[in-house]
CSV table of C-alpha atoms and ligand atoms in Angstrom, one decimal:
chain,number,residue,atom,x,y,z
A,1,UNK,CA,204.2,-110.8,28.6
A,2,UNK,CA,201.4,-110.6,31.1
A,3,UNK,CA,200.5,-114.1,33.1
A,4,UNK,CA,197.7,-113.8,35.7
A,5,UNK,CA,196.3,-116.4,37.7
A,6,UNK,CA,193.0,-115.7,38.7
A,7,UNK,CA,193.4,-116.4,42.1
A,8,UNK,CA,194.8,-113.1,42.7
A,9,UNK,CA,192.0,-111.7,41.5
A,10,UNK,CA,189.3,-113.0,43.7
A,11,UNK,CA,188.3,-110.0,46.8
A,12,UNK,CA,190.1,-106.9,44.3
A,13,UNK,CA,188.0,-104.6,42.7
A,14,UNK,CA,189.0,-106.7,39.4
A,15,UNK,CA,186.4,-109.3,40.9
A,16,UNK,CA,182.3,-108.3,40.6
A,17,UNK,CA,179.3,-109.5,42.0
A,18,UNK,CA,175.9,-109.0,41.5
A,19,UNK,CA,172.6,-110.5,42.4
A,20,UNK,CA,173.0,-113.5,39.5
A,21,UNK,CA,176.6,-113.8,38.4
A,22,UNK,CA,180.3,-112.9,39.9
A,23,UNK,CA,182.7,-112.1,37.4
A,24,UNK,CA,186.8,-112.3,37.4
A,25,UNK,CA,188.0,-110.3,34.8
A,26,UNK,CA,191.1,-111.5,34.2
A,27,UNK,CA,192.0,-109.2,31.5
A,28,UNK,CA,190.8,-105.8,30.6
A,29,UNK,CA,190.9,-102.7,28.4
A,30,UNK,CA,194.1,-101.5,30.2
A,31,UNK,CA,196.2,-104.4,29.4
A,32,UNK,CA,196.1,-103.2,25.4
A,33,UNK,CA,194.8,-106.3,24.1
A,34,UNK,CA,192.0,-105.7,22.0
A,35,UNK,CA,189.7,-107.4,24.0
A,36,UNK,CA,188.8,-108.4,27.6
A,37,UNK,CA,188.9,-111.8,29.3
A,38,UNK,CA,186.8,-112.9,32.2
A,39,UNK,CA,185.8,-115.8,34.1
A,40,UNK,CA,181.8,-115.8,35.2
A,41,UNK,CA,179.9,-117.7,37.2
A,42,UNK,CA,176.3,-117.5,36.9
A,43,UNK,CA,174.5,-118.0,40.2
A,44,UNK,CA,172.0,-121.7,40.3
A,45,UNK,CA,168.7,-120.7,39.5
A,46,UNK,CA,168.7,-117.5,38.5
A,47,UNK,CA,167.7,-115.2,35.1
A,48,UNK,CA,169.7,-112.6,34.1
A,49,UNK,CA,168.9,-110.0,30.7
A,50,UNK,CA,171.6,-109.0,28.8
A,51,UNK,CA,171.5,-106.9,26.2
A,52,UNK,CA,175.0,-105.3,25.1
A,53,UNK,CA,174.5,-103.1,22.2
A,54,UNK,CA,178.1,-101.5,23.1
A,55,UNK,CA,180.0,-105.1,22.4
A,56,UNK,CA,180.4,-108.2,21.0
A,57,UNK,CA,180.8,-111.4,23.5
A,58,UNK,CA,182.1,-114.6,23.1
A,59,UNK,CA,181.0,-117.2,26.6
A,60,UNK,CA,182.3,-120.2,26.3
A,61,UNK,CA,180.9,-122.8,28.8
A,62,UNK,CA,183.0,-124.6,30.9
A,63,UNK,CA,180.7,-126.0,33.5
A,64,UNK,CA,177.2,-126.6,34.9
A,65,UNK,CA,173.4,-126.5,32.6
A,66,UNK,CA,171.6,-124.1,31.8
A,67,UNK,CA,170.0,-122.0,28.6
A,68,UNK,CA,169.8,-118.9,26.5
A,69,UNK,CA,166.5,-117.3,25.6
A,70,UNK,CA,166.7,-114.6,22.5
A,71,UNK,CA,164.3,-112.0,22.6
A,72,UNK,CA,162.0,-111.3,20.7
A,73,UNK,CA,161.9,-114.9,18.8
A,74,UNK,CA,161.9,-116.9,22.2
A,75,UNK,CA,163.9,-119.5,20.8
A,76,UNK,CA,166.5,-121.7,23.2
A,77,UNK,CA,170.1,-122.5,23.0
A,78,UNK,CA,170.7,-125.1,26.1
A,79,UNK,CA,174.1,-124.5,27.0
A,80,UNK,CA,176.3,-127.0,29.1
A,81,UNK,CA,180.2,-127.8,29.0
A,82,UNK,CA,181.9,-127.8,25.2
A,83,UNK,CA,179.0,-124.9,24.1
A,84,UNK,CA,180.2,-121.4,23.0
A,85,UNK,CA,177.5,-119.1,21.9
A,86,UNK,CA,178.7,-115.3,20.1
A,87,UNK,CA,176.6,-112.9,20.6
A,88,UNK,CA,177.6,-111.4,17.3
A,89,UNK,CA,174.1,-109.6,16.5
A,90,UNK,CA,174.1,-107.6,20.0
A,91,UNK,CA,171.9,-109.9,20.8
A,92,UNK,CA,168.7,-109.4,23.3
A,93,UNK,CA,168.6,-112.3,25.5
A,94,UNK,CA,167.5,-114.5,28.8
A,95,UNK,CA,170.5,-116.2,30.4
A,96,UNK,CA,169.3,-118.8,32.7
A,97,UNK,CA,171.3,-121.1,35.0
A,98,UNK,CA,169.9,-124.5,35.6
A,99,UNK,CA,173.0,-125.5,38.0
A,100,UNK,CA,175.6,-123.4,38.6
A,101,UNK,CA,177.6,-122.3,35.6
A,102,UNK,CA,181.2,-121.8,34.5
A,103,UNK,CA,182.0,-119.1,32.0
A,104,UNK,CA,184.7,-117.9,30.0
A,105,UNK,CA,183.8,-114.7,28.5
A,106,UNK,CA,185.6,-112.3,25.7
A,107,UNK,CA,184.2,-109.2,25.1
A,108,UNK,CA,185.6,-106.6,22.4
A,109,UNK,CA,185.8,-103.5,22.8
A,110,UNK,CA,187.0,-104.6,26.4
A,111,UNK,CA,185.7,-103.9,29.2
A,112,UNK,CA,187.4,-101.2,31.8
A,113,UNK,CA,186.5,-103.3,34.8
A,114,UNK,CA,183.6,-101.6,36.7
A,115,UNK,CA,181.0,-102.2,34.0
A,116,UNK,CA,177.5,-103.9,35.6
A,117,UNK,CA,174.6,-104.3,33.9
A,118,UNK,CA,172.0,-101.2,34.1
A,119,UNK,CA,168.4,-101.7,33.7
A,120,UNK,CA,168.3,-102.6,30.1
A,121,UNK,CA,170.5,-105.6,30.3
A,122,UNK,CA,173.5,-103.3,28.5
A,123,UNK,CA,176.7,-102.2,29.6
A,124,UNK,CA,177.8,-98.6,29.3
A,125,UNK,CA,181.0,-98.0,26.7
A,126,UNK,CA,183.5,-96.4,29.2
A,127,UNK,CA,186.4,-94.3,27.8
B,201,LIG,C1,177.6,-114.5,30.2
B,201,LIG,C2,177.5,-113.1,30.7
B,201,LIG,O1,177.6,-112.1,29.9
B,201,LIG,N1,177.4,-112.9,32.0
B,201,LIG,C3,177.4,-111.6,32.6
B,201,LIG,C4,178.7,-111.1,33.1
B,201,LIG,C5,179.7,-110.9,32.0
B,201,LIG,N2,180.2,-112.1,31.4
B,201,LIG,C6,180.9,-110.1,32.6
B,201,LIG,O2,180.8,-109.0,32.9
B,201,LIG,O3,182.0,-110.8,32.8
């Protein structure tokens, strides 16, 4: 059985930050689960495009307000504590944090650890 607490992954390489969001990733591909869990926090104020046409994500939001964007149809999700949207259709999208927000974040196929988003909003599939 693997038990983490995510304290001991804050300051290891397990633990990425960007301009809009840091993300703990608590699990990854190389614990064999299927699937990669990660706890994100989205920087107050900021917009972030995300596009992952190489998985699926599950965010469940935990804390803080804020909205999704899809793109092209420009239509909004507002997203505050009890909200989980799927991006099950890859989809295109504007993540925008009113206040800062708390994520839980599943992504299948898992994520290796080092992925950030390039210039297209999509993560690479790393082997
Ligand atoms: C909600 C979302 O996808 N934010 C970007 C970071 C991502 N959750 C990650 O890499 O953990």
């Amino acid at each position: 059985m693997i038990v983490r607490n995510i304290s001991d992954i804050e300051g290891t390489e397990d633990d990425i930050v960007t301009d809009t969001w840091r993300s703990k990733r608590i699990i990854l591909k190389k614990d064999g689960m299927g699937y990669s869990v990660h706890e994100t926090t989205i920087f107050a104020g900021t917009e972030t495009h995300i596009w992952y046409q190489n998985h699926l994500e599950s965010v469940f939001c935990i804390q803080g307000e804020g909205e999704v964007e899809t793109i092209p149809d420009g239509k909004i999700y507002p997203i505050k504590p009890g909200v989980l949207y799927a991006l099950n259709e890859h989809d295109n999208h504007f993540l925008r944090a009113k206040t800062e927000l708390k994520m839980i974040c599943v992504f299948n196929p898992p994520l290796t650890g080092r992925e950030v988003h390039d210039e297209t909003g999509v993560y690479p599939l790393i082997d």
